[in-house]
PQR file of N, CA, C, O and H, with PARSE charges and radii, in Angstrom:
ATOM      1  N   ILE A   1     111.718 122.645 100.262 -0.4000 1.5000
ATOM      2  CA  ILE A   1     110.302 122.500  99.955 -0.0000 2.0000
ATOM      3  C   ILE A   1     110.102 121.184  99.217  0.5500 1.7000
ATOM      4  O   ILE A   1     110.790 120.888  98.240 -0.5500 1.4000
ATOM      5  N   LEU A   2     109.151 120.407  99.702 -0.4000 1.5000
ATOM      6  CA  LEU A   2     108.834 119.128  99.074 -0.0000 2.0000
ATOM      7  C   LEU A   2     107.961 119.359  97.835  0.5500 1.7000
ATOM      8  O   LEU A   2     107.043 120.179  97.870 -0.5500 1.4000
ATOM      9  H   LEU A   2     108.592 120.647 100.496  0.4000 1.0000
ATOM     10  N   PRO A   3     108.242 118.638  96.736 -0.5600 1.5000
ATOM     11  CA  PRO A   3     107.429 118.811  95.539  0.2800 2.0000
ATOM     12  C   PRO A   3     106.005 118.301  95.704  0.5500 1.7000
ATOM     13  O   PRO A   3     105.087 118.816  95.066 -0.5500 1.4000
ATOM     14  N   ARG A   4     105.807 117.295  96.553 -0.4000 1.5000
ATOM     15  CA  ARG A   4     104.468 116.788  96.810 -0.0000 2.0000
ATOM     16  C   ARG A   4     104.454 115.933  98.079  0.5500 1.7000
ATOM     17  O   ARG A   4     105.489 115.432  98.519 -0.5500 1.4000
ATOM     18  H   ARG A   4     106.552 116.876  97.072  0.4000 1.0000
ATOM     19  N   PHE A   5     103.268 115.779  98.651 -0.4000 1.5000
ATOM     20  CA  PHE A   5     103.066 114.988  99.858 -0.0000 2.0000
ATOM     21  C   PHE A   5     102.367 113.699  99.473  0.5500 1.7000
ATOM     22  O   PHE A   5     101.408 113.715  98.701 -0.5500 1.4000
ATOM     23  H   PHE A   5     102.427 116.186  98.293  0.4000 1.0000
ATOM     24  N   GLN A   6     102.839 112.588 100.005 -0.4000 1.5000
ATOM     25  CA  GLN A   6     102.155 111.320  99.804 -0.0000 2.0000
ATOM     26  C   GLN A   6     101.489 110.923 101.110  0.5500 1.7000
ATOM     27  O   GLN A   6     102.125 110.879 102.163 -0.5500 1.4000
ATOM     28  H   GLN A   6     103.617 112.575 100.633  0.4000 1.0000
ATOM     29  N   ILE A   7     100.201 110.635 101.024 -0.4000 1.5000
ATOM     30  CA  ILE A   7      99.402 110.304 102.198 -0.0000 2.0000
ATOM     31  C   ILE A   7      98.817 108.912 102.001  0.5500 1.7000
ATOM     32  O   ILE A   7      98.166 108.645 100.991 -0.5500 1.4000
ATOM     33  H   ILE A   7      99.684 110.671 100.169  0.4000 1.0000
ATOM     34  N   LEU A   8      99.047 108.028 102.964 -0.4000 1.5000
ATOM     35  CA  LEU A   8      98.481 106.684 102.936 -0.0000 2.0000
ATOM     36  C   LEU A   8      97.308 106.640 103.912  0.5500 1.7000
ATOM     37  O   LEU A   8      97.461 106.957 105.091 -0.5500 1.4000
ATOM     38  H   LEU A   8      99.575 108.245 103.785  0.4000 1.0000
ATOM     39  N   VAL A   9      96.142 106.247 103.415 -0.4000 1.5000
ATOM     40  CA  VAL A   9      94.947 106.150 104.244 -0.0000 2.0000
ATOM     41  C   VAL A   9      94.728 104.676 104.579  0.5500 1.7000
ATOM     42  O   VAL A   9      94.516 103.853 103.688 -0.5500 1.4000
ATOM     43  H   VAL A   9      96.017 105.990 102.457  0.4000 1.0000
ATOM     44  N   VAL A  10      94.783 104.352 105.875 -0.4000 1.5000
ATOM     45  CA  VAL A  10      94.603 102.977 106.334 -0.0000 2.0000
ATOM     46  C   VAL A  10      93.526 102.925 107.416  0.5500 1.7000
ATOM     47  O   VAL A  10      93.239 103.928 108.071 -0.5500 1.4000
ATOM     48  H   VAL A  10      94.955 105.021 106.598  0.4000 1.0000
ATOM     49  N   GLY A  11      92.944 101.761 107.591 -0.4000 1.5000
ATOM     50  CA  GLY A  11      91.947 101.577 108.640 -0.0000 2.0000
ATOM     51  C   GLY A  11      91.168 100.302 108.414  0.5500 1.7000
ATOM     52  O   GLY A  11      91.405  99.578 107.448 -0.5500 1.4000
ATOM     53  H   GLY A  11      93.177 100.947 107.060  0.4000 1.0000
ATOM     54  N   LYS A  12      90.237 100.033 109.308 -0.4000 1.5000
ATOM     55  CA  LYS A  12      89.409  98.840 109.215 -0.0000 2.0000
ATOM     56  C   LYS A  12      88.464  98.950 108.018  0.5500 1.7000
ATOM     57  O   LYS A  12      88.193 100.044 107.524 -0.5500 1.4000
ATOM     58  H   LYS A  12      90.044 100.622 110.093  0.4000 1.0000
ATOM     59  N   SER A  13      87.973  97.811 107.568 -0.4000 1.5000
ATOM     60  CA  SER A  13      86.997  97.779 106.478 -0.0000 2.0000
ATOM     61  C   SER A  13      85.727  98.516 106.889  0.5500 1.7000
ATOM     62  O   SER A  13      85.249  98.371 108.014 -0.5500 1.4000
ATOM     63  H   SER A  13      88.193  96.922 107.970  0.4000 1.0000
ATOM     64  N   GLY A  14      85.192  99.300 105.971 -0.4000 1.5000
ATOM     65  CA  GLY A  14      83.905  99.948 106.199 -0.0000 2.0000
ATOM     66  C   GLY A  14      83.918 101.215 107.013  0.5500 1.7000
ATOM     67  O   GLY A  14      82.852 101.722 107.364 -0.5500 1.4000
ATOM     68  H   GLY A  14      85.580  99.418 105.057  0.4000 1.0000
ATOM     69  N   VAL A  15      85.100 101.758 107.333 -0.4000 1.5000
ATOM     70  CA  VAL A  15      85.134 102.964 108.161 -0.0000 2.0000
ATOM     71  C   VAL A  15      85.082 104.254 107.342  0.5500 1.7000
ATOM     72  O   VAL A  15      84.939 105.337 107.910 -0.5500 1.4000
ATOM     73  H   VAL A  15      85.966 101.346 107.048  0.4000 1.0000
ATOM     74  N   GLY A  16      85.194 104.156 106.028 -0.4000 1.5000
ATOM     75  CA  GLY A  16      85.062 105.343 105.194 -0.0000 2.0000
ATOM     76  C   GLY A  16      86.362 105.897 104.637  0.5500 1.7000
ATOM     77  O   GLY A  16      86.454 107.096 104.376 -0.5500 1.4000
ATOM     78  H   GLY A  16      85.310 103.277 105.566  0.4000 1.0000
ATOM     79  N   LYS A  17      87.363 105.059 104.450 -0.4000 1.5000
ATOM     80  CA  LYS A  17      88.649 105.520 103.904 -0.0000 2.0000
ATOM     81  C   LYS A  17      88.473 106.128 102.514  0.5500 1.7000
ATOM     82  O   LYS A  17      88.967 107.222 102.241 -0.5500 1.4000
ATOM     83  H   LYS A  17      87.289 104.085 104.663  0.4000 1.0000
ATOM     84  N   SER A  18      87.774 105.419 101.650 -0.4000 1.5000
ATOM     85  CA  SER A  18      87.554 105.907 100.291 -0.0000 2.0000
ATOM     86  C   SER A  18      86.677 107.152 100.282  0.5500 1.7000
ATOM     87  O   SER A  18      86.899 108.063  99.484 -0.5500 1.4000
ATOM     88  H   SER A  18      87.374 104.530 101.873  0.4000 1.0000
ATOM     89  N   SER A  19      85.684 107.196 101.163 -0.4000 1.5000
ATOM     90  CA  SER A  19      84.824 108.379 101.268 -0.0000 2.0000
ATOM     91  C   SER A  19      85.624 109.592 101.713  0.5500 1.7000
ATOM     92  O   SER A  19      85.417 110.691 101.198 -0.5500 1.4000
ATOM     93  H   SER A  19      85.504 106.457 101.811  0.4000 1.0000
ATOM     94  N   LEU A  20      86.532 109.412 102.661 -0.4000 1.5000
ATOM     95  CA  LEU A  20      87.398 110.497 103.118 -0.0000 2.0000
ATOM     96  C   LEU A  20      88.228 111.039 101.961  0.5500 1.7000
ATOM     97  O   LEU A  20      88.307 112.251 101.756 -0.5500 1.4000
ATOM     98  H   LEU A  20      86.701 108.519 103.080  0.4000 1.0000
ATOM     99  N   ILE A  21      88.838 110.143 101.216 -0.4000 1.5000
ATOM    100  CA  ILE A  21      89.660 110.559 100.075 -0.0000 2.0000
ATOM    101  C   ILE A  21      88.827 111.333  99.072  0.5500 1.7000
ATOM    102  O   ILE A  21      89.261 112.365  98.560 -0.5500 1.4000
ATOM    103  H   ILE A  21      88.774 109.159 101.383  0.4000 1.0000
ATOM    104  N   SER A  22      87.636 110.841  98.793 -0.4000 1.5000
ATOM    105  CA  SER A  22      86.773 111.477  97.809 -0.0000 2.0000
ATOM    106  C   SER A  22      86.282 112.853  98.256  0.5500 1.7000
ATOM    107  O   SER A  22      86.365 113.823  97.502 -0.5500 1.4000
ATOM    108  H   SER A  22      87.283 110.003  99.209  0.4000 1.0000
ATOM    109  N   HIS A  23      85.775 112.932  99.472 -0.4000 1.5000
ATOM    110  CA  HIS A  23      85.147 114.171  99.940 -0.0000 2.0000
ATOM    111  C   HIS A  23      86.139 115.206 100.463  0.5500 1.7000
ATOM    112  O   HIS A  23      86.021 116.386 100.132 -0.5500 1.4000
ATOM    113  H   HIS A  23      85.708 112.144 100.085  0.4000 1.0000
ATOM    114  N   ALA A  24      87.091 114.800 101.253 -0.4000 1.5000
ATOM    115  CA  ALA A  24      88.009 115.755 101.882 -0.0000 2.0000
ATOM    116  C   ALA A  24      89.075 116.269 100.923  0.5500 1.7000
ATOM    117  O   ALA A  24      89.510 117.416 101.029 -0.5500 1.4000
ATOM    118  H   ALA A  24      87.187 113.842 101.522  0.4000 1.0000
ATOM    119  N   PHE A  25      89.495 115.419  99.983 -0.4000 1.5000
ATOM    120  CA  PHE A  25      90.586 115.811  99.096 -0.0000 2.0000
ATOM    121  C   PHE A  25      90.140 116.044  97.658  0.5500 1.7000
ATOM    122  O   PHE A  25      90.965 116.372  96.806 -0.5500 1.4000
ATOM    123  H   PHE A  25      89.141 114.487  99.897  0.4000 1.0000
ATOM    124  N   GLY A  26      88.853 115.880  97.375 -0.4000 1.5000
ATOM    125  CA  GLY A  26      88.337 116.149  96.047 -0.0000 2.0000
ATOM    126  C   GLY A  26      88.816 115.180  94.985  0.5500 1.7000
ATOM    127  O   GLY A  26      88.920 115.538  93.813 -0.5500 1.4000
ATOM    128  H   GLY A  26      88.183 115.614  98.068  0.4000 1.0000
ATOM    129  N   VAL A  27      89.104 113.963  95.386 -0.4000 1.5000
ATOM    130  CA  VAL A  27      89.557 112.953  94.433 -0.0000 2.0000
ATOM    131  C   VAL A  27      88.343 112.156  93.981  0.5500 1.7000
ATOM    132  O   VAL A  27      87.641 111.556  94.795 -0.5500 1.4000
ATOM    133  H   VAL A  27      89.019 113.672  96.339  0.4000 1.0000
ATOM    134  N   GLU A  28      88.108 112.155  92.685 -0.4000 1.5000
ATOM    135  CA  GLU A  28      87.001 111.374  92.143 -0.0000 2.0000
ATOM    136  C   GLU A  28      87.397 109.904  92.172  0.5500 1.7000
ATOM    137  O   GLU A  28      88.321 109.489  91.472 -0.5500 1.4000
ATOM    138  H   GLU A  28      88.679 112.642  92.024  0.4000 1.0000
ATOM    139  N   LYS A  29      86.707 109.133  92.969 -0.4000 1.5000
ATOM    140  CA  LYS A  29      87.022 107.724  93.137 -0.0000 2.0000
ATOM    141  C   LYS A  29      85.724 106.984  93.387  0.5500 1.7000
ATOM    142  O   LYS A  29      84.862 107.451  94.131 -0.5500 1.4000
ATOM    143  H   LYS A  29      85.957 109.469  93.538  0.4000 1.0000
ATOM    144  N   GLU A  30      85.594 105.828  92.760 -0.4000 1.5000
ATOM    145  CA  GLU A  30      84.408 105.020  93.011 -0.0000 2.0000
ATOM    146  C   GLU A  30      84.428 104.494  94.436  0.5500 1.7000
ATOM    147  O   GLU A  30      85.451 104.002  94.912 -0.5500 1.4000
ATOM    148  H   GLU A  30      86.295 105.449  92.156  0.4000 1.0000
ATOM    149  N   ILE A  31      83.323 104.598  95.094 -0.4000 1.5000
ATOM    150  CA  ILE A  31      83.171 104.022  96.432 -0.0000 2.0000
ATOM    151  C   ILE A  31      82.543 102.643  96.216  0.5500 1.7000
ATOM    152  O   ILE A  31      81.343 102.537  95.966 -0.5500 1.4000
ATOM    153  H   ILE A  31      82.492 104.999  94.708  0.4000 1.0000
ATOM    154  N   VAL A  32      83.348 101.600  96.312 -0.4000 1.5000
ATOM    155  CA  VAL A  32      82.897 100.270  95.921 -0.0000 2.0000
ATOM    156  C   VAL A  32      82.403  99.410  97.069  0.5500 1.7000
ATOM    157  O   VAL A  32      81.628  98.482  96.837 -0.5500 1.4000
ATOM    158  H   VAL A  32      84.323 101.685  96.516  0.4000 1.0000
ATOM    159  N   ALA A  33      82.809  99.677  98.268 -0.4000 1.5000
ATOM    160  CA  ALA A  33      82.528  98.733  99.338 -0.0000 2.0000
ATOM    161  C   ALA A  33      81.574  99.314 100.374  0.5500 1.7000
ATOM    162  O   ALA A  33      81.735 100.444 100.834 -0.5500 1.4000
ATOM    163  H   ALA A  33      83.438 100.431  98.455  0.4000 1.0000
ATOM    164  N   HIS A  34      80.603  98.530 100.718 -0.4000 1.5000
ATOM    165  CA  HIS A  34      79.723  98.820 101.846 -0.0000 2.0000
ATOM    166  C   HIS A  34      79.559  97.510 102.598  0.5500 1.7000
ATOM    167  O   HIS A  34      79.018  96.541 102.064 -0.5500 1.4000
ATOM    168  H   HIS A  34      80.472  97.611 100.345  0.4000 1.0000
ATOM    169  N   ASN A  35      80.024  97.483 103.826 -0.4000 1.5000
ATOM    170  CA  ASN A  35      79.941  96.295 104.683 -0.0000 2.0000
ATOM    171  C   ASN A  35      80.798  95.123 104.200  0.5500 1.7000
ATOM    172  O   ASN A  35      80.550  93.983 104.591 -0.5500 1.4000
ATOM    173  H   ASN A  35      80.463  98.270 104.260  0.4000 1.0000
ATOM    174  N   LYS A  36      81.790  95.380 103.368 -0.4000 1.5000
ATOM    175  CA  LYS A  36      82.718  94.334 102.940 -0.0000 2.0000
ATOM    176  C   LYS A  36      84.017  95.007 102.513  0.5500 1.7000
ATOM    177  O   LYS A  36      84.014  96.194 102.187 -0.5500 1.4000
ATOM    178  H   LYS A  36      81.992  96.306 103.050  0.4000 1.0000
ATOM    179  N   PRO A  37      85.129  94.271 102.507 -0.5600 1.5000
ATOM    180  CA  PRO A  37      86.397  94.864 102.094  0.2800 2.0000
ATOM    181  C   PRO A  37      86.350  95.310 100.642  0.5500 1.7000
ATOM    182  O   PRO A  37      85.820  94.603  99.785 -0.5500 1.4000
ATOM    183  N   GLY A  38      86.905  96.483 100.370 -0.4000 1.5000
ATOM    184  CA  GLY A  38      86.940  97.010  99.017 -0.0000 2.0000
ATOM    185  C   GLY A  38      88.147  96.504  98.245  0.5500 1.7000
ATOM    186  O   GLY A  38      88.949  95.726  98.759 -0.5500 1.4000
ATOM    187  H   GLY A  38      87.335  97.057 101.067  0.4000 1.0000
ATOM    188  N   GLU A  39      88.262  96.951  97.018 -0.4000 1.5000
ATOM    189  CA  GLU A  39      89.364  96.540  96.159 -0.0000 2.0000
ATOM    190  C   GLU A  39      90.314  97.712  95.924  0.5500 1.7000
ATOM    191  O   GLU A  39      90.631  98.029  94.778 -0.5500 1.4000
ATOM    192  H   GLU A  39      87.610  97.583  96.600  0.4000 1.0000
ATOM    193  N   ALA A  40      90.758  98.340  96.963 -0.4000 1.5000
ATOM    194  CA  ALA A  40      91.696  99.448  96.853 -0.0000 2.0000
ATOM    195  C   ALA A  40      93.079  98.916  96.496  0.5500 1.7000
ATOM    196  O   ALA A  40      93.452  97.814  96.898 -0.5500 1.4000
ATOM    197  H   ALA A  40      90.501  98.082  97.895  0.4000 1.0000
ATOM    198  N   HIS A  41      93.822  99.691  95.753 -0.4000 1.5000
ATOM    199  CA  HIS A  41      95.170  99.304  95.365 -0.0000 2.0000
ATOM    200  C   HIS A  41      96.139 100.347  95.905  0.5500 1.7000
ATOM    201  O   HIS A  41      96.149 101.491  95.450 -0.5500 1.4000
ATOM    202  H   HIS A  41      93.519 100.586  95.427  0.4000 1.0000
ATOM    203  N   ILE A  42      96.937  99.953  96.858 -0.4000 1.5000
ATOM    204  CA  ILE A  42      97.816 100.863  97.576 -0.0000 2.0000
ATOM    205  C   ILE A  42      98.854 101.534  96.670  0.5500 1.7000
ATOM    206  O   ILE A  42      99.315 102.635  96.969 -0.5500 1.4000
ATOM    207  H   ILE A  42      96.929  99.024  97.228  0.4000 1.0000
ATOM    208  N   ASP A  43      99.223 100.878  95.570 -0.4000 1.5000
ATOM    209  CA  ASP A  43     100.248 101.442  94.698 -0.0000 2.0000
ATOM    210  C   ASP A  43      99.692 102.441  93.682  0.5500 1.7000
ATOM    211  O   ASP A  43     100.467 103.099  92.988 -0.5500 1.4000
ATOM    212  H   ASP A  43      98.848  99.984  95.327  0.4000 1.0000
ATOM    213  N   LYS A  44      98.367 102.567  93.580 -0.4000 1.5000
ATOM    214  CA  LYS A  44      97.754 103.523  92.659 -0.0000 2.0000
ATOM    215  C   LYS A  44      97.755 104.918  93.283  0.5500 1.7000
ATOM    216  O   LYS A  44      97.286 105.104  94.406 -0.5500 1.4000
ATOM    217  H   LYS A  44      97.738 102.032  94.144  0.4000 1.0000
ATOM    218  N   GLU A  45      98.286 105.895  92.546 -0.4000 1.5000
ATOM    219  CA  GLU A  45      98.311 107.281  93.037 -0.0000 2.0000
ATOM    220  C   GLU A  45      96.985 107.961  92.732  0.5500 1.7000
ATOM    221  O   GLU A  45      96.492 107.903  91.605 -0.5500 1.4000
ATOM    222  H   GLU A  45      98.667 105.744  91.634  0.4000 1.0000
ATOM    223  N   LEU A  46      96.415 108.601  93.736 -0.4000 1.5000
ATOM    224  CA  LEU A  46      95.207 109.391  93.587 -0.0000 2.0000
ATOM    225  C   LEU A  46      95.599 110.844  93.829  0.5500 1.7000
ATOM    226  O   LEU A  46      96.036 111.192  94.926 -0.5500 1.4000
ATOM    227  H   LEU A  46      96.815 108.648  94.651  0.4000 1.0000
ATOM    228  N   ILE A  47      95.448 111.690  92.821 -0.4000 1.5000
ATOM    229  CA  ILE A  47      95.904 113.078  92.900 -0.0000 2.0000
ATOM    230  C   ILE A  47      94.712 113.983  93.206  0.5500 1.7000
ATOM    231  O   ILE A  47      93.674 113.899  92.550 -0.5500 1.4000
ATOM    232  H   ILE A  47      95.093 111.408  91.930  0.4000 1.0000
ATOM    233  N   SER A  48      94.870 114.837  94.195 -0.4000 1.5000
ATOM    234  CA  SER A  48      93.815 115.765  94.578 -0.0000 2.0000
ATOM    235  C   SER A  48      93.647 116.853  93.523  0.5500 1.7000
ATOM    236  O   SER A  48      94.626 117.458  93.085 -0.5500 1.4000
ATOM    237  H   SER A  48      95.714 114.905  94.728  0.4000 1.0000
ATOM    238  N   SER A  49      92.396 117.099  93.115 -0.4000 1.5000
ATOM    239  CA  SER A  49      92.128 118.180  92.170 -0.0000 2.0000
ATOM    240  C   SER A  49      92.244 119.539  92.851  0.5500 1.7000
ATOM    241  O   SER A  49      92.430 120.554  92.181 -0.5500 1.4000
ATOM    242  H   SER A  49      91.601 116.608  93.471  0.4000 1.0000
ATOM    243  N   GLN A  50      92.137 119.565  94.173 -0.4000 1.5000
ATOM    244  CA  GLN A  50      92.230 120.806  94.931 -0.0000 2.0000
ATOM    245  C   GLN A  50      93.674 121.266  95.092  0.5500 1.7000
ATOM    246  O   GLN A  50      93.940 122.462  95.205 -0.5500 1.4000
ATOM    247  H   GLN A  50      91.986 118.740  94.717  0.4000 1.0000
ATOM    248  N   ASN A  51      94.602 120.319  95.101 -0.4000 1.5000
ATOM    249  CA  ASN A  51      96.015 120.644  95.263 -0.0000 2.0000
ATOM    250  C   ASN A  51      96.816 119.483  94.684  0.5500 1.7000
ATOM    251  O   ASN A  51      96.864 118.404  95.274 -0.5500 1.4000
ATOM    252  H   ASN A  51      94.386 119.347  95.008  0.4000 1.0000
ATOM    253  N   LYS A  52      97.441 119.699  93.537 -0.4000 1.5000
ATOM    254  CA  LYS A  52      98.161 118.634  92.826 -0.0000 2.0000
ATOM    255  C   LYS A  52      99.352 118.090  93.617  0.5500 1.7000
ATOM    256  O   LYS A  52      99.922 117.062  93.252 -0.5500 1.4000
ATOM    257  H   LYS A  52      97.402 120.575  93.057  0.4000 1.0000
ATOM    258  N   ARG A  53      99.727 118.777  94.699 -0.4000 1.5000
ATOM    259  CA  ARG A  53     100.846 118.316  95.527 -0.0000 2.0000
ATOM    260  C   ARG A  53     100.435 117.207  96.491  0.5500 1.7000
ATOM    261  O   ARG A  53     101.296 116.557  97.085 -0.5500 1.4000
ATOM    262  H   ARG A  53      99.264 119.612  94.995  0.4000 1.0000
ATOM    263  N   PHE A  54      99.115 116.981  96.656 -0.4000 1.5000
ATOM    264  CA  PHE A  54      98.629 115.910  97.520 -0.0000 2.0000
ATOM    265  C   PHE A  54      98.422 114.649  96.688  0.5500 1.7000
ATOM    266  O   PHE A  54      97.590 114.616  95.781 -0.5500 1.4000
ATOM    267  H   PHE A  54      98.416 117.509  96.173  0.4000 1.0000
ATOM    268  N   VAL A  55      99.184 113.621  97.009 -0.4000 1.5000
ATOM    269  CA  VAL A  55      99.051 112.324  96.349 -0.0000 2.0000
ATOM    270  C   VAL A  55      98.626 111.332  97.424  0.5500 1.7000
ATOM    271  O   VAL A  55      99.333 111.122  98.409 -0.5500 1.4000
ATOM    272  H   VAL A  55      99.860 113.648  97.746  0.4000 1.0000
ATOM    273  N   LEU A  56      97.464 110.727  97.219 -0.4000 1.5000
ATOM    274  CA  LEU A  56      96.910 109.817  98.212 -0.0000 2.0000
ATOM    275  C   LEU A  56      96.992 108.389  97.733  0.5500 1.7000
ATOM    276  O   LEU A  56      96.991 108.114  96.533 -0.5500 1.4000
ATOM    277  H   LEU A  56      96.890 110.898  96.419  0.4000 1.0000
ATOM    278  N   HIS A  57      97.064 107.477  98.696 -0.4000 1.5000
ATOM    279  CA  HIS A  57      97.058 106.044  98.434 -0.0000 2.0000
ATOM    280  C   HIS A  57      96.022 105.438  99.364  0.5500 1.7000
ATOM    281  O   HIS A  57      96.050 105.671 100.572 -0.5500 1.4000
ATOM    282  H   HIS A  57      97.064 107.700  99.670  0.4000 1.0000
ATOM    283  N   ASP A  58      95.113 104.665  98.800 -0.4000 1.5000
ATOM    284  CA  ASP A  58      94.047 104.015  99.566 -0.0000 2.0000
ATOM    285  C   ASP A  58      94.420 102.552  99.778  0.5500 1.7000
ATOM    286  O   ASP A  58      94.820 101.870  98.835 -0.5500 1.4000
ATOM    287  H   ASP A  58      95.090 104.476  97.818  0.4000 1.0000
ATOM    288  N   SER A  59      94.293 102.076 100.996 -0.4000 1.5000
ATOM    289  CA  SER A  59      94.616 100.675 101.286 -0.0000 2.0000
ATOM    290  C   SER A  59      93.335  99.866 101.432  0.5500 1.7000
ATOM    291  O   SER A  59      92.258 100.417 101.659 -0.5500 1.4000
ATOM    292  H   SER A  59      93.968 102.630 101.762  0.4000 1.0000
ATOM    293  N   LYS A  60      93.467  98.571 101.302 -0.4000 1.5000
ATOM    294  CA  LYS A  60      92.351  97.694 101.619 -0.0000 2.0000
ATOM    295  C   LYS A  60      92.102  97.777 103.113  0.5500 1.7000
ATOM    296  O   LYS A  60      92.982  98.178 103.875 -0.5500 1.4000
ATOM    297  H   LYS A  60      94.342  98.123 101.118  0.4000 1.0000
ATOM    298  N   GLY A  61      90.911  97.402 103.527 -0.4000 1.5000
ATOM    299  CA  GLY A  61      90.593  97.419 104.948 -0.0000 2.0000
ATOM    300  C   GLY A  61      91.362  96.362 105.714  0.5500 1.7000
ATOM    301  O   GLY A  61      91.616  95.268 105.211 -0.5500 1.4000
ATOM    302  H   GLY A  61      90.196  97.077 102.908  0.4000 1.0000
ATOM    303  N   PHE A  62      91.725  96.701 106.927 -0.4000 1.5000
ATOM    304  CA  PHE A  62      92.435  95.763 107.794 -0.0000 2.0000
ATOM    305  C   PHE A  62      91.424  94.956 108.589  0.5500 1.7000
ATOM    306  O   PHE A  62      90.505  95.499 109.201 -0.5500 1.4000
ATOM    307  H   PHE A  62      91.519  97.589 107.337  0.4000 1.0000
ATOM    308  N   GLU A  63      91.616  93.669 108.562 -0.4000 1.5000
ATOM    309  CA  GLU A  63      90.776  92.750 109.322 -0.0000 2.0000
ATOM    310  C   GLU A  63      91.662  92.018 110.322  0.5500 1.7000
ATOM    311  O   GLU A  63      92.861  91.877 110.082 -0.5500 1.4000
ATOM    312  H   GLU A  63      92.362  93.228 108.065  0.4000 1.0000
ATOM    313  N   PRO A  64      91.104  91.547 111.441 -0.5600 1.5000
ATOM    314  CA  PRO A  64      91.899  90.805 112.415  0.2800 2.0000
ATOM    315  C   PRO A  64      92.609  89.614 111.764  0.5500 1.7000
ATOM    316  O   PRO A  64      91.983  88.816 111.066 -0.5500 1.4000
ATOM    317  N   GLY A  65      93.894  89.505 111.995 -0.4000 1.5000
ATOM    318  CA  GLY A  65      94.679  88.398 111.478 -0.0000 2.0000
ATOM    319  C   GLY A  65      95.105  88.541 110.020  0.5500 1.7000
ATOM    320  O   GLY A  65      95.690  87.614 109.460 -0.5500 1.4000
ATOM    321  H   GLY A  65      94.402  90.154 112.562  0.4000 1.0000
ATOM    322  N   ASP A  66      94.826  89.677 109.397 -0.4000 1.5000
ATOM    323  CA  ASP A  66      95.158  89.891 107.985 -0.0000 2.0000
ATOM    324  C   ASP A  66      96.601  90.367 107.853  0.5500 1.7000
ATOM    325  O   ASP A  66      96.861  91.558 107.682 -0.5500 1.4000
ATOM    326  H   ASP A  66      94.351  90.430 109.851  0.4000 1.0000
ATOM    327  N   GLU A  67      97.519  89.436 107.933 -0.4000 1.5000
ATOM    328  CA  GLU A  67      98.938  89.783 107.892 -0.0000 2.0000
ATOM    329  C   GLU A  67      99.421  90.119 106.486  0.5500 1.7000
ATOM    330  O   GLU A  67     100.385  90.871 106.339 -0.5500 1.4000
ATOM    331  H   GLU A  67      97.308  88.469 108.072  0.4000 1.0000
ATOM    332  N   ASP A  68      98.777  89.580 105.445 -0.4000 1.5000
ATOM    333  CA  ASP A  68      99.184  89.867 104.070 -0.0000 2.0000
ATOM    334  C   ASP A  68      99.055  91.349 103.752  0.5500 1.7000
ATOM    335  O   ASP A  68      99.958  91.941 103.160 -0.5500 1.4000
ATOM    336  H   ASP A  68      97.995  88.969 105.565  0.4000 1.0000
ATOM    337  N   ASN A  69      97.929  91.953 104.143 -0.4000 1.5000
ATOM    338  CA  ASN A  69      97.708  93.380 103.894 -0.0000 2.0000
ATOM    339  C   ASN A  69      98.704  94.228 104.691  0.5500 1.7000
ATOM    340  O   ASN A  69      99.181  95.254 104.206 -0.5500 1.4000
ATOM    341  H   ASN A  69      97.195  91.472 104.623  0.4000 1.0000
ATOM    342  N   LEU A  70      99.008  93.800 105.896 -0.4000 1.5000
ATOM    343  CA  LEU A  70      99.982  94.515 106.727 -0.0000 2.0000
ATOM    344  C   LEU A  70     101.367  94.506 106.063  0.5500 1.7000
ATOM    345  O   LEU A  70     102.078  95.511 106.094 -0.5500 1.4000
ATOM    346  H   LEU A  70      98.621  92.967 106.290  0.4000 1.0000
ATOM    347  N   GLU A  71     101.742  93.378 105.467 -0.4000 1.5000
ATOM    348  CA  GLU A  71     103.033  93.290 104.778 -0.0000 2.0000
ATOM    349  C   GLU A  71     103.100  94.265 103.597  0.5500 1.7000
ATOM    350  O   GLU A  71     104.142  94.876 103.356 -0.5500 1.4000
ATOM    351  H   GLU A  71     101.165  92.562 105.442  0.4000 1.0000
ATOM    352  N   ILE A  72     101.989  94.411 102.860 -0.4000 1.5000
ATOM    353  CA  ILE A  72     101.961  95.338 101.724 -0.0000 2.0000
ATOM    354  C   ILE A  72     102.175  96.761 102.190  0.5500 1.7000
ATOM    355  O   ILE A  72     102.936  97.508 101.576 -0.5500 1.4000
ATOM    356  H   ILE A  72     101.144  93.915 103.056  0.4000 1.0000
ATOM    357  N   VAL A  73     101.513  97.146 103.272 -0.4000 1.5000
ATOM    358  CA  VAL A  73     101.651  98.505 103.807 -0.0000 2.0000
ATOM    359  C   VAL A  73     103.054  98.695 104.332  0.5500 1.7000
ATOM    360  O   VAL A  73     103.388  99.771 104.828 -0.5500 1.4000
ATOM    361  H   VAL A  73     100.895  96.538 103.772  0.4000 1.0000
TER
END
């Protein structure tokens, strides 16, 4: 049995990654970006209040040619 699950949420800018984390997993997180890349930090752990075994990581949005963000992931 695993002590906890780590989930990385990735996708294009503006698709609702932070909203998914907030609404589906009950993680209180500021939704900072609308129509622009947000300031998500992939190394920050976001723990679900619904189940402490779910640890989420939010990534910055992927844009065409953004190889730096791909390297971080």
